[in-house]
XYZ file of C-alpha atoms in Angstrom:
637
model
C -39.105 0.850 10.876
C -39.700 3.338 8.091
C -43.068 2.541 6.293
C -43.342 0.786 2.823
C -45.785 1.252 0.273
C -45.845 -1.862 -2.534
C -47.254 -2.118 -5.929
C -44.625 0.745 -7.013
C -42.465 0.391 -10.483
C -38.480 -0.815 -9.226
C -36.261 1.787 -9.435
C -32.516 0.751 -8.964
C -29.475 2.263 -7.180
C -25.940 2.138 -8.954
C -22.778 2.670 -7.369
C -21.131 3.380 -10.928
C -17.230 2.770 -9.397
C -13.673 3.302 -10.360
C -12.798 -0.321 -10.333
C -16.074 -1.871 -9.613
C -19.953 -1.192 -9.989
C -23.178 -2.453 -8.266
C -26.296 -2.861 -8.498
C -28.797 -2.899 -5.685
C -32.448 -2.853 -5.112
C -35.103 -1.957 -2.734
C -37.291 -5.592 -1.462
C -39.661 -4.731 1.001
C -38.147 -2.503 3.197
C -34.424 -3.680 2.637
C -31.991 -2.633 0.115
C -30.934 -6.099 -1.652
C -27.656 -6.686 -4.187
C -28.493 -7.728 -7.399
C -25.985 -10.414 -8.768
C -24.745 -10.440 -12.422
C -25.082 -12.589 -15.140
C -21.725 -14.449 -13.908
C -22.796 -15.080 -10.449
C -21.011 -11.832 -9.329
C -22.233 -9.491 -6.781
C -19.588 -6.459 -8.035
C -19.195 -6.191 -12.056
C -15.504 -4.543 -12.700
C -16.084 -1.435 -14.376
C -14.099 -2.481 -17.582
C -14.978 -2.210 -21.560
C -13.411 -4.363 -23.715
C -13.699 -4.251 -27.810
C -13.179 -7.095 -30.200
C -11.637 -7.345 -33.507
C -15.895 -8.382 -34.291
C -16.869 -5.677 -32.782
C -18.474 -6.983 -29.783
C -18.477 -5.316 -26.600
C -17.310 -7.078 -23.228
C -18.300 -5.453 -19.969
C -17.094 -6.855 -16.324
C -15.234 -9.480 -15.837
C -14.842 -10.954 -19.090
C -13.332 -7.602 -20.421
C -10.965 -7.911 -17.478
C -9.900 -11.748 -18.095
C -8.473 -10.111 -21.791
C -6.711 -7.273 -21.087
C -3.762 -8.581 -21.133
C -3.688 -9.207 -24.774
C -5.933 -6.082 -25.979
C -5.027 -3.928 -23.667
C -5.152 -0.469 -26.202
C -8.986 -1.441 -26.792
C -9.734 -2.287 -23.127
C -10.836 0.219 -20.595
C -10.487 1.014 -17.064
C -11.181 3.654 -14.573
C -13.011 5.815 -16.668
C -14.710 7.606 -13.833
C -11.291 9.595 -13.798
C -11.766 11.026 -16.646
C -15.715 11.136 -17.189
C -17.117 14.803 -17.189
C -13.324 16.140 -17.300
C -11.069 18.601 -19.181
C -8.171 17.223 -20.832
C -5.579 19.945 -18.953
C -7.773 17.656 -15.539
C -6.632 14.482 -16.068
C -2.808 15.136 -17.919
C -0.971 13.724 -15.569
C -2.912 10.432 -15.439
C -2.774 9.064 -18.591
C 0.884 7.407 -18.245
C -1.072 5.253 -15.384
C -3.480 3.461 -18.374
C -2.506 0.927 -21.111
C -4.801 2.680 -23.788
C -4.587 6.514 -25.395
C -6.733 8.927 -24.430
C -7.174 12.066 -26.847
C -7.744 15.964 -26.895
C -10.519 16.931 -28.879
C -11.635 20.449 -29.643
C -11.953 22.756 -26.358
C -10.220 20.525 -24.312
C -12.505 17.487 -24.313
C -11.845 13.852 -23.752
C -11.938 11.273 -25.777
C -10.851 7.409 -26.027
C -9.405 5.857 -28.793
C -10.128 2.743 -29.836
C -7.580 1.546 -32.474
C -8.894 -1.524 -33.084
C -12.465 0.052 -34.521
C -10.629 3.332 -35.514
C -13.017 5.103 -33.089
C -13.229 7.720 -30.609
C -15.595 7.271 -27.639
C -16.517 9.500 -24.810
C -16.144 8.329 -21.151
C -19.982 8.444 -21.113
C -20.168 6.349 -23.681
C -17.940 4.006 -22.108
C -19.520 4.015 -18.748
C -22.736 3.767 -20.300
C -21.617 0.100 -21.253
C -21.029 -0.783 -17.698
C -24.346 0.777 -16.705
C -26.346 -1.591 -19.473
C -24.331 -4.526 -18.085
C -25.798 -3.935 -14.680
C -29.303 -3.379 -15.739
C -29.152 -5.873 -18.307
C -28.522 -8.100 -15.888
C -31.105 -6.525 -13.183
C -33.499 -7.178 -15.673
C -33.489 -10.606 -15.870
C -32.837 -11.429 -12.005
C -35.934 -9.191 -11.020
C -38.080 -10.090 -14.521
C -38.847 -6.766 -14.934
C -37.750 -3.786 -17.194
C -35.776 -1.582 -15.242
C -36.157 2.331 -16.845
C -35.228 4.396 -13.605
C -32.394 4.477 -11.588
C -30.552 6.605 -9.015
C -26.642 6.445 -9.344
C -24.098 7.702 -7.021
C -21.016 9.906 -7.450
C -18.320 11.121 -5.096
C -19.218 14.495 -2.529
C -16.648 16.534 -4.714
C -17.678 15.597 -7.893
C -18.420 19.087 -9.572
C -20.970 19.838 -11.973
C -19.760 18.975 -15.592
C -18.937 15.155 -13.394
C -22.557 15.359 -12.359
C -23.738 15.893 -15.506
C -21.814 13.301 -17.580
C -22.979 10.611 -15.020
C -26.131 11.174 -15.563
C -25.827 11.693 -19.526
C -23.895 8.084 -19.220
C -26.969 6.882 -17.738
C -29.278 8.479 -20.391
C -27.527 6.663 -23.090
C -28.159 3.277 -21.128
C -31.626 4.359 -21.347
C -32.081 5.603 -18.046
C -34.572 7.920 -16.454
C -32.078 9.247 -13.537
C -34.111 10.616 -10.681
C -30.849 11.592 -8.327
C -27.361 12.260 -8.345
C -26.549 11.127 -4.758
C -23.282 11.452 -2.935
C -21.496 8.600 -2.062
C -20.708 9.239 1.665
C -24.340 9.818 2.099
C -25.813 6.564 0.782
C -23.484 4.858 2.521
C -24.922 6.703 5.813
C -28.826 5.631 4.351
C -27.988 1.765 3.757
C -26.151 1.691 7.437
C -28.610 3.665 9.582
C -31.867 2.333 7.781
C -33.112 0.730 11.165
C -31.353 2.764 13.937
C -33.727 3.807 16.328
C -30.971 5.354 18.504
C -29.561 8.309 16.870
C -25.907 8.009 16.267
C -23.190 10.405 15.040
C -21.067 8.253 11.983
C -17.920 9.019 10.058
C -18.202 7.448 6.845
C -14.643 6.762 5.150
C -15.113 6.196 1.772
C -11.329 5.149 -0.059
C -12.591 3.939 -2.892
C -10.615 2.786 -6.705
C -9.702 7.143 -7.563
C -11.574 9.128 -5.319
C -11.808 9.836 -1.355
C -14.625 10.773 0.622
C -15.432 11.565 4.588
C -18.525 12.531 6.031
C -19.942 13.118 9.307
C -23.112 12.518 9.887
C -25.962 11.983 12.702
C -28.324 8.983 11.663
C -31.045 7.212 13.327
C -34.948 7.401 14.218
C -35.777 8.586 10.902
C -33.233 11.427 10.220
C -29.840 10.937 8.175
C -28.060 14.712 8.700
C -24.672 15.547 6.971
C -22.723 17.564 9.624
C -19.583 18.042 7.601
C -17.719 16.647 4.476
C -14.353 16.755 3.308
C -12.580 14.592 0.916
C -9.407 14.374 -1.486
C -10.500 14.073 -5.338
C -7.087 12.437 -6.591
C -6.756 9.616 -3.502
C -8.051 6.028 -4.277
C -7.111 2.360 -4.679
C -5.440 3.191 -8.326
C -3.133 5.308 -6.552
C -1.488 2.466 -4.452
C -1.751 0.219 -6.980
C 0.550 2.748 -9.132
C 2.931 3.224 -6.125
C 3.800 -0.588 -6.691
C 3.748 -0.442 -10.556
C 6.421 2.650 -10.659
C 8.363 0.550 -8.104
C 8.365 -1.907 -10.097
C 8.813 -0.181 -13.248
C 11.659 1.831 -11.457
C 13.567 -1.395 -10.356
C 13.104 -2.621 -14.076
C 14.437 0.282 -15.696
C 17.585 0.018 -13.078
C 18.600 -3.387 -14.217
C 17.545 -4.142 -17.685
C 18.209 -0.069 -18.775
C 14.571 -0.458 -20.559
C 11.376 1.936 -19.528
C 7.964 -0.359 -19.603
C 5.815 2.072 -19.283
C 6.298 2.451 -23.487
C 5.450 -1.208 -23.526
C 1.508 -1.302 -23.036
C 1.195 -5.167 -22.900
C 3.662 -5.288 -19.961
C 2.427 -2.592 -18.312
C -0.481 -4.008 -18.241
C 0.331 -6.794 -17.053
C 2.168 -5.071 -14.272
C -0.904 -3.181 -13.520
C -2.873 -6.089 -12.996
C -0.297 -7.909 -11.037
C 0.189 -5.053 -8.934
C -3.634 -4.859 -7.380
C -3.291 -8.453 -7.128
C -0.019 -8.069 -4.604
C -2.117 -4.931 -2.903
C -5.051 -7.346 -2.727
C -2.891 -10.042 -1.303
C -0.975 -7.835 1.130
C -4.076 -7.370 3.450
C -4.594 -10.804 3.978
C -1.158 -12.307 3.823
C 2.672 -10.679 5.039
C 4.548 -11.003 1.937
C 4.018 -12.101 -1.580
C 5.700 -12.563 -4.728
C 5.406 -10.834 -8.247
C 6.184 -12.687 -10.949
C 6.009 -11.791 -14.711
C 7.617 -13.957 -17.296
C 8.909 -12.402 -20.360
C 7.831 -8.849 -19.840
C 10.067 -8.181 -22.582
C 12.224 -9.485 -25.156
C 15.172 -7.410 -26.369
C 16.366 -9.037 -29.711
C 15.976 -13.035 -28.858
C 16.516 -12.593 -24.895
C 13.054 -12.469 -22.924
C 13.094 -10.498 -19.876
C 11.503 -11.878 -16.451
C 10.171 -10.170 -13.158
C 10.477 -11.906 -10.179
C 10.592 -10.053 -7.016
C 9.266 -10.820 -3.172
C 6.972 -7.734 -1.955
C 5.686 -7.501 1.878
C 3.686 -5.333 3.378
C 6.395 -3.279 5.282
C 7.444 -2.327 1.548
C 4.167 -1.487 0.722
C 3.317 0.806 3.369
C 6.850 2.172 3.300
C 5.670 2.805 -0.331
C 2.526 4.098 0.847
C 3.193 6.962 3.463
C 2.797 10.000 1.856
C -0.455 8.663 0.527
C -1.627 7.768 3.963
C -0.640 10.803 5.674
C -3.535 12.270 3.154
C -5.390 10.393 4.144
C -5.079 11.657 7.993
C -6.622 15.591 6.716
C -9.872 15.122 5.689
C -10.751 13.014 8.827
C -9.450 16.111 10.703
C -11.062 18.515 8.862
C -14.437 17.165 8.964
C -14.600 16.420 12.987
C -13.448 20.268 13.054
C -16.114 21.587 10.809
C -19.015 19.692 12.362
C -17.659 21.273 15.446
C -16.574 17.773 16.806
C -14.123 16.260 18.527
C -13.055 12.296 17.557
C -15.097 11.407 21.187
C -18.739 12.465 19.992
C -18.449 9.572 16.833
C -19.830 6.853 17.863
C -19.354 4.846 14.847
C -16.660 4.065 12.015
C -18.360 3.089 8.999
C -15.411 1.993 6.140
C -16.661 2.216 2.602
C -14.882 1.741 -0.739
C -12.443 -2.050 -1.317
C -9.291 0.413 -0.561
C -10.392 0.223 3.036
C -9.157 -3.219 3.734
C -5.404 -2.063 3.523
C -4.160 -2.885 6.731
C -2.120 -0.058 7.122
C -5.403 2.496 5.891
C -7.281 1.002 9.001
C -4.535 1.342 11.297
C -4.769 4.883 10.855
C -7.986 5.362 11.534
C -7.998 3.329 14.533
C -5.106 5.339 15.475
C -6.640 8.686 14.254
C -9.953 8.350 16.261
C -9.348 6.082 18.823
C -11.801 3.675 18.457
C -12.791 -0.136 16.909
C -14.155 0.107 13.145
C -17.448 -0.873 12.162
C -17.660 -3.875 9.892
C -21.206 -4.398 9.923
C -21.578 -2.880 6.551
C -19.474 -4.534 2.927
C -17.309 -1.705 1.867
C -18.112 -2.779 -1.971
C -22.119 -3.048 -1.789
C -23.301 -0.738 1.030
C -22.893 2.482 -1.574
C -25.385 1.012 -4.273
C -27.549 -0.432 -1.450
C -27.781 3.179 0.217
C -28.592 4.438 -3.325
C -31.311 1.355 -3.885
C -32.987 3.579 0.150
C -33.013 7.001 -1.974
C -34.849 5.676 -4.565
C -37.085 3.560 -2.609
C -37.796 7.126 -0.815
C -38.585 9.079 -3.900
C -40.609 5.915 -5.596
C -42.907 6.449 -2.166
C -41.795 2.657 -0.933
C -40.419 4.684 2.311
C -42.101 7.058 3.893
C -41.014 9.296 6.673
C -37.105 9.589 6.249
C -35.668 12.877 6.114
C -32.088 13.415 4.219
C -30.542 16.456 5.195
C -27.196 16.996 2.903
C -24.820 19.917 2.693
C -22.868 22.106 0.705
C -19.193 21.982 1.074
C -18.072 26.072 0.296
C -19.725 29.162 1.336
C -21.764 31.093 -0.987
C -21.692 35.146 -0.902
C -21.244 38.169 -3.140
C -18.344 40.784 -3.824
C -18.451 43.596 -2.087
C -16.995 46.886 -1.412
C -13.217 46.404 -1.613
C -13.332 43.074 -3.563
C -14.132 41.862 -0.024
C -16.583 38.406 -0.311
C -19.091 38.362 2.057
C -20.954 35.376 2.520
C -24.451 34.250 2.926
C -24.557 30.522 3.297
C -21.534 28.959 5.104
C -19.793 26.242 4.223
C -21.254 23.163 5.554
C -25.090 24.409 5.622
C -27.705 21.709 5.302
C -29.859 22.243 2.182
C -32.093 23.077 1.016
C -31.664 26.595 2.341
C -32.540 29.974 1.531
C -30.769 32.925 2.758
C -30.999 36.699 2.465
C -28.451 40.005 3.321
C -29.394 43.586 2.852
C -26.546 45.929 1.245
C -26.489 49.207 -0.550
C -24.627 51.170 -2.843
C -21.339 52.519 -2.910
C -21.454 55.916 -4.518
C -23.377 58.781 -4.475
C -26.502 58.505 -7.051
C -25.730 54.992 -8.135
C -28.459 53.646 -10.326
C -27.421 50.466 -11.136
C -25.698 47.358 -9.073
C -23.452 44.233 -10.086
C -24.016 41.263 -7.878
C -20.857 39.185 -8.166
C -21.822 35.693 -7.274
C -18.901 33.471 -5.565
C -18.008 30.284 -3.815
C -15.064 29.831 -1.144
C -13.364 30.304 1.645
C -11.508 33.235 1.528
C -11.794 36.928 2.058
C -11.441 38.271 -0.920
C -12.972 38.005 -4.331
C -10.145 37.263 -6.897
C -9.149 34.323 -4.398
C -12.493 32.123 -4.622
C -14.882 30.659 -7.471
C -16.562 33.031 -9.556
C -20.167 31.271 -10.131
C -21.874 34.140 -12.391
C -22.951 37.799 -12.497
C -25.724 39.960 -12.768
C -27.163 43.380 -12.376
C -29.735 45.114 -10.746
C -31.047 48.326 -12.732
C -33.095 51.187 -11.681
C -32.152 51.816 -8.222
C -33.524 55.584 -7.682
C -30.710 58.231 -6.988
C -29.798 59.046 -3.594
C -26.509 59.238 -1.592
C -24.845 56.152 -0.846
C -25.694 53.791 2.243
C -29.171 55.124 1.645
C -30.815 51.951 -1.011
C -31.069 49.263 0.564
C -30.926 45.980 -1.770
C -31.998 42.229 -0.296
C -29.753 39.507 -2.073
C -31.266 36.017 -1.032
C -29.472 33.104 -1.992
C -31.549 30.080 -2.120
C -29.964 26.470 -2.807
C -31.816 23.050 -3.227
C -31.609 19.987 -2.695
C -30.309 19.096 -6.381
C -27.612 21.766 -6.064
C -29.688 24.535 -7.682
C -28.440 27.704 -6.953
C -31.082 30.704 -7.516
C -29.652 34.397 -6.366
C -31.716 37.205 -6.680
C -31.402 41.195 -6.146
C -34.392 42.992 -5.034
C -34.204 47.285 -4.487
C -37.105 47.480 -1.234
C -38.384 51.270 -2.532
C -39.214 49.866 -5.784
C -39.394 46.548 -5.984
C -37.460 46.397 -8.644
C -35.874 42.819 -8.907
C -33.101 40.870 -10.628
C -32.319 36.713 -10.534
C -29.872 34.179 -11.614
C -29.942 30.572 -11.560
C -26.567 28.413 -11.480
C -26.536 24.999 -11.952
C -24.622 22.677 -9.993
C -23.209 25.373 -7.071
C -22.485 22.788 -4.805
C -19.509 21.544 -6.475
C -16.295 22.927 -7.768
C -13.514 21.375 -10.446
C -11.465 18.713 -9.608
C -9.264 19.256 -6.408
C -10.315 22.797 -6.126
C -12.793 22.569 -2.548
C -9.640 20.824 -1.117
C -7.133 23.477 -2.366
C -9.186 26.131 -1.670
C -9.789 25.211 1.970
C -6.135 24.719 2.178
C -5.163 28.105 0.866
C -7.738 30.047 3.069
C -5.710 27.926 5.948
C -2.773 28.891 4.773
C -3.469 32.813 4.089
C -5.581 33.378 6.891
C -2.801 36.191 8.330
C -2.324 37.304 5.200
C -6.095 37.890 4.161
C -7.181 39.263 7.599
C -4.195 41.796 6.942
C -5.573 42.425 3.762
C -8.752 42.464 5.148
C -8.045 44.841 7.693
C -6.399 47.443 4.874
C -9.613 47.025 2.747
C -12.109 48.070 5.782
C -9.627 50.634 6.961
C -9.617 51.925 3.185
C -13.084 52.230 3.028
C -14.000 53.233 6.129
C -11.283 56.102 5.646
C -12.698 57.150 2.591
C -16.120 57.400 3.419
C -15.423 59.442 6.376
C -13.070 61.565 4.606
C -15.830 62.697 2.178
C -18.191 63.327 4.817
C -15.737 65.203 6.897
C -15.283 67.274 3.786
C -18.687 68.107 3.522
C -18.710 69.232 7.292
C -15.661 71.312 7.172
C -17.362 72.979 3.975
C -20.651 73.473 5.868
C -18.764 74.669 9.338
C -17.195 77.284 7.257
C -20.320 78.576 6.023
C -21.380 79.153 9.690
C -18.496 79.692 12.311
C -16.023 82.682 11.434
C -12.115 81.986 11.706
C -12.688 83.840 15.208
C -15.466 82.058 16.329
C -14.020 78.586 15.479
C -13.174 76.884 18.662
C -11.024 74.123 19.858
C -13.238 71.439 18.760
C -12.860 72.957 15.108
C -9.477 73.367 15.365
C -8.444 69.475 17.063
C -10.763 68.051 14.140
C -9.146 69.993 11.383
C -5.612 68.934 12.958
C -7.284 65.335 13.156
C -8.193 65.167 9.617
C -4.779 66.531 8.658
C -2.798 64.020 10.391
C -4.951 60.790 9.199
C -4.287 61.921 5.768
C -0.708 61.874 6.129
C -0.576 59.311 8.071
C -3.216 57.015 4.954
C -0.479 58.160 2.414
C 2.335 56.535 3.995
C 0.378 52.978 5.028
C 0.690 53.320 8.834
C -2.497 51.330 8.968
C -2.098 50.337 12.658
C -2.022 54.132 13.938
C -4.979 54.663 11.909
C -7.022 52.327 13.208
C -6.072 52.535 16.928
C -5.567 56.198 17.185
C -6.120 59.005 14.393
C -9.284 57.106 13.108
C -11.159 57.061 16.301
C -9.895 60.401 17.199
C -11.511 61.694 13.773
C -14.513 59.682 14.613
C -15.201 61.703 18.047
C -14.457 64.959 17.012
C -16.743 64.460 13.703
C -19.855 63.164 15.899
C -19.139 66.225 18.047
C -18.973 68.578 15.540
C -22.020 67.263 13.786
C -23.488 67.407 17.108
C -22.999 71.015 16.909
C -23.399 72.061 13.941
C -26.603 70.297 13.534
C -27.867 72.441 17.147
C -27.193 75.503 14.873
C -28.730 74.507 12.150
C -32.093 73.358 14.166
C -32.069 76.494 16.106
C -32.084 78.764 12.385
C -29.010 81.223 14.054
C -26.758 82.646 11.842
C -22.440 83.064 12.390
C -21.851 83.045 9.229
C -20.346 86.525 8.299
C -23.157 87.419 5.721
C -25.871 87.503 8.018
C -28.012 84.378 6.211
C -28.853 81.383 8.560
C -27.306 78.369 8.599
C -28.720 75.737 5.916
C -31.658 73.664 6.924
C -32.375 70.257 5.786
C -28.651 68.707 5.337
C -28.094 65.137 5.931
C -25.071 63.487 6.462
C -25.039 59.894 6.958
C -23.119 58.446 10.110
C -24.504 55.205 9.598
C -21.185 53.541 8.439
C -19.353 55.232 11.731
C-alpha cells in the first residue's frame, strides 16, 4: 500500500461526463463516491432553466425535459471547447438551438431568458451541483479539484474544461485523461504488475488504453480512441429508426417537432438501457403529434437483434482502436491480462461480446463503469495533495513530434506513443551554401511529409556564421511535460546562438484528427515512401550534382584533355547519363544503378585529385600547381 499523509485540505476528482458526472474523493487511502443531494451516486449532466429563472441541474432538469425541452440541456461536452464547422452535423441530434457566434464560436440559446450561454457556462452548472453537494456530505469547502477529459480531447477542449471549472470556482490542479484514471482507481493496490486494456465507451466519446499497473507504477503503453463514438450515438441509431418508420407512415418528419423528439430521445436510451438486461421491449409514445384534431401514437416492439442489427457499423468501430493500441504497445491480445470496461455504454451486450470475441478473454467487472473514472481522478489528486506518496504516472503522447526538413520531408524526434515527460534532441544543418538564418517548422503526425501532418508553430534561428552547407550543425531538442507543454528550441553549437518556442497543449489535436491522421498515414504508406523515395533521391542528386560540378571544374584545371584517363572519362559519361536519366523521372535506375555508379567514380576521382593536390604537382597546361586547401564535403555520400 501506497503511503498516506493526513491533515491535508480535500481536493476532489470529477468525471465531468456526456450523460452523467461524479464526484469522488480520496478517504484514507481509498478513493470514495460522493452521493448527491438526491441520494444519487451519478448526477445527469443536464441544465434546465425556468420561466423564474432558476437553474435545475441533474436529475430534476432531466424529470422536465419533456415539456421545456428548448431551455434544457444535454451533452454539452460535445460541443464544449469546439468550433461551430466541429459539431455541424450534431445539432439535429438535440431538442434545443445551438448558435454561431463571431469566428465560429458556440453558443446556446436559451429562449426562454432570451440568452446565449457558452458550453462552459453550462457545464459549470453541473460542476457547482457536484461540489455543492460535496460540500455538505464532507462539511467542508471544497476549492480544488482535478477533472477528467477524454485522451483525444485537444487543447481548446482542455482549456474550456478547465475554464468551466474556474467559473464554478475551482482551483483545477490537472487535466487528467480518462483511460488513465480509470487505470489509477483499478490498480491502486496491485502488488503484481499487470498489463490492462481500459475500454472506455462512454455517453460521446471513446477511449482505449494499454497500460502496465501495479507495485507502485501506472505506465501508458499505447492509446487510441474514436472522438465521435459514445452512448448518444446508439441512442440516435434507435431515434432515426424510429423517426424513419414515423415519417414512412404518418408522411410527417419529427425531428421539426422538438417536444416529440424529445420525447423520443428519452425513450430511446430507456429501450437501449432496457435491451441489456431484457430481450425485447416496447416503445410507446402517445400523441407524438396531432395533425389538425387527430393525435398521432408510437407503439412499436424493439429487441435486441434489431438493435444490434442497428448497431453494426458502430460496433465494427469499435473493433480498430482495440487493434491499434495492442499493435502500438507492441502487443499481442495474449500479454493483457486484464479487461477493465469503463463508461455506462459498456453494458451493451453486443459491445462486450466483441471484446470477448476481440481478445479472447473474460472481462473484468471488479470496477463500476460509471464511478471508477472520478474515483481514479479523486488517486491523482490525492497524489499531488501529498496524501499518496510513492506512485509514479507515466502517460503518453499519442502523435510524433518532429520538424520539416529538406524536401518538406518531417522528421521526427519524439514518436508517437512516448511516455512523458520527455526531452529529446537531433542535430541538422543547413541546406545552402552560406545560409545565415534557419526556419524550424514544428509538426505533429504520422506521415512523411510536411503538408500532410499538424503544423504546431514556427520559428527561426538567426546568425548562423557562413560556411558551405552540411557544415553548421544546429541541436533542435524537443522537450514535452507532463501537462502537455511543448518547449522546442534551436541552438547553432559554434556560437551558441539559440532560439525557443513554447506550444501549449501539443499532445492533442482537433476533433477526429489523431484518428484520421493515423488512418491516412495507413492508408498512404506506398504512396509516401514513393514520395519519400523521390524526395531523398532529389536531394541526394542535387547535392552531388553540385559537388561533381565543382570537381569536374577543378579536374580541368589540372589534367589536360590528353592526360585525362578512363576514370575521367566513365565519370563524365556517368554524370551525363544521370542527368538525362533525372529529367525524364526514371527514379528506379537512378537509385540502383547511375547513382551509385556516380558515387564510385566521384570518391575515386576525389581520391585522386586530392593525391595531386597534397603532393603540390602541376598538369595543368600553365605550369601553376594544383590548388591547395579545397574542401569538398562527402559527408552526405
Amino acid at each position: 500500500m501506497s503511503s498516506v499523509k493526513g491533515g491535508i485540505k480535500k481536493t476532489v476528482g470529477i468525471d465531468l461526463g456526456t450523460t452523467n458526472s461524479v464526484i469522488s474523493v480520496l478517504e484514507g487511502a481509498n478513493p470514495k463516491v460522493i452521493v448527491n443531494a438526491e441520494g444519487g451516486r451519478t448526477t445527469p449532466s443536464v441544465v434546465a432553466y425556468t420561466p423564474n429563472g432558476e437553474v435545475l441541474v441533474g436529475q430534476i432538469a432531466k424529470r422536465q425535459s419533456v415539456v421545456n425541452p428548448e431551455n434544457t440541456f444535454y451533452s454539452v461536452k460535445r460541443f464544449i471547447g469546439c468550433k461551430y464547422e466541429e459539431i455541424e452535423n450534431e445539432i439535429n441530434r438535440i431538442s434545443y438551438k445551438v448558435k454561431k457566434e463571431e469566428g465560429g464560436k458556440v453558443k446556446i440559446y436559451c429562449p426562454l431568458l432570451n440568452k446565449d450561454f457558452s458550453p462552459e457556462e453550462i457545464s459549470a452548472s453541473i460542476l457547482k451541483k457536484l461540489v455543492n453537494d460535496a460540500t455538505k456530505f464532507l462539511k467542508e469547502n471544497i476549492t480544488q479539484a482535478i477533472i477528467t477529459v477524454p485522451a483525444y480531447f485537444n487543447d481548446s477542449q482542455r482549456l474550456a474544461t478547465k475554464d468551466a471549472g474556474t467559473i464554478a470556482g475551482l482551483d483545477v490542479l490537472r487535466i487528467l485523461n480518462e483511460p488513465t484514471a480509470a487505470a489509477l482507481a483499478y490498480g491502486l493496490d496491485k502488488k503484481k504488475s499487470e498489463v490492462v486494456l481500459i475500454f472506455d465507451l462512454g455517453g460521446g466519446t471513446f477511449d482505449v488504453s494499454v497500460l502496465e499497473v501495479g507495485d507502485e507504477v501506472f505506465e501508458v503503453l499505447a492509446t487510441s480512441g474514436d472522438t465521435h463514438l459514445g452512448g448518444d450515438d446508439f441512442d440516435q441509431l434507435i431515434v432515426s429508426y424510429i423517426v424513419e418508420n414515423f415519417q414512412k407512415t404518418e408522411k410527417v418528419n419529427l425531428y421539426n417537432e422538438k417536444q416529440a423528439l424529445q420525447r423520443i430521445i428519452e425513450a430511446s436510451e430507456k429501450a437501449k438501457i432496457e435491451l441489456s438486461t431484457i430481450q425485447s421491449t416496447r416503445i410507446n409514445l402517445p400523441f407524438i403529434y396531432i395533425d389538425g384534431q387527430t393525435p398521432k401514437n408510437i407503439d412499436l416492439e424493439f429487441d435486441r437483434s434489431k438493435f444490434e442489427e442497428l448497431s453494426k457499423n458502430l460496433l465494427e468501430r469499435c473493433k480498430t482502436p482495440v487493434q491499434k493500441a495492442l499493435q502500438d504497445a507492441k502487443l499481442t491480445k495474449a500479454n493483457i491480462d486484464q479487461v477493465i470496461l469503463v463508461g455506462g455504454s459498456t453494458r451493451i451486450p453486443a459491445v462486450r461480446n466483441l471484446l470477448i470475441d476481440l481478445l479472447g478473454k473474460p472481462l473484468n467487472e471488479t470496477v463500476n463503469p460509471d464511478e471508477v473514472v472520478a474515483m481514479g481522478a479523486a488517486v491523482q489528486a490525492g497524489i499531488l495533495a501529498g496524501e499518496i506518496t510513492d506512485l509514479i504516472l507515466l502517460d503518453v503522447t499519442p502523435l510524433s513530434l518532429g520538424v520539416e526538413t529538406m524536401g518538406g520531408l518531417m522528421t521526427t524526434i519524439i514518436t508517437r506513443n512516448a511516455s512523458i515527460p520527455i526531452k529529446q534532441s537531433e542535430v541538422f544543418s543547413t541546406g545552402s551554401d552560406m545560409q545565415d538564418t534557419v526556419e524550424i517548422h514544428v509538426l505533429q503526425g504520422e506521415r512523411p511529409f510536411a503538408k500532410d501532418n499538424k503544423s504546431l508553430g514556427i520559428f527561426k534561428l538567426k546568425g548562423i556564421p557562413p560556411a558551405p552547407r552540411g557544415v553548421p550543425k544546429i541541436s533542435v531538442t524537443f522537450q514535452l511535460d507532463v501537462n502537455g507543454l511543448l518547449s522546442v528550441s534551436a541552438r547553432e553549437e559554434k556560437t551558441g546562438q539559440e532560439q525557443s518556442i513554447k506550444i501549449e497543449g501539443a499532445s492533442t489535436l482537433a476533433r477526429d484528427e489523431v484518428t484520421k491522421m493515423v488512418k491516412e498515414a495507413e492508408e498512404n504508406a506506398i504512396l509516401d515512401k514513393s514520395k519519400k523515395s523521390f524526395v531523398n533521391i532529389t536531394y541526394e542528386f542535387d547535392n552531388l550534382l553540385s559537388k561533381s560540378e565543382l570537381l569536374l571544374e577543378k579536374i580541368n584545371t589540372v589534367f589536360t584533355n590528353l592526360e585525362k584517363t578512363t576514370e575521367v572519362a566513365f565519370f563524365e559519361a556517368c554524370f551525363a547519363n544521370l542527368k538525362e536519366q533525372f529529367a525524364f523521372g526514371e527514379l528506379e535506375a537512378i537509385s540502383t544503378e547511375s547513382l551509385p555508379d556516380l558515387k564510385e567514380a566521384f570518391n575515386y576521382l576525389l581520391l585522386e585529385y586530392w593525391n595531386s593536390n597534397l603532393q603540390g604537382t602541376s598538369r595543368g597546361t600553365d605550369g601553376h600547381s594544383s590548388p591547395k586547401g579545397v574542401v569538398i564535403d562527402v559527408t552526405d555520400q
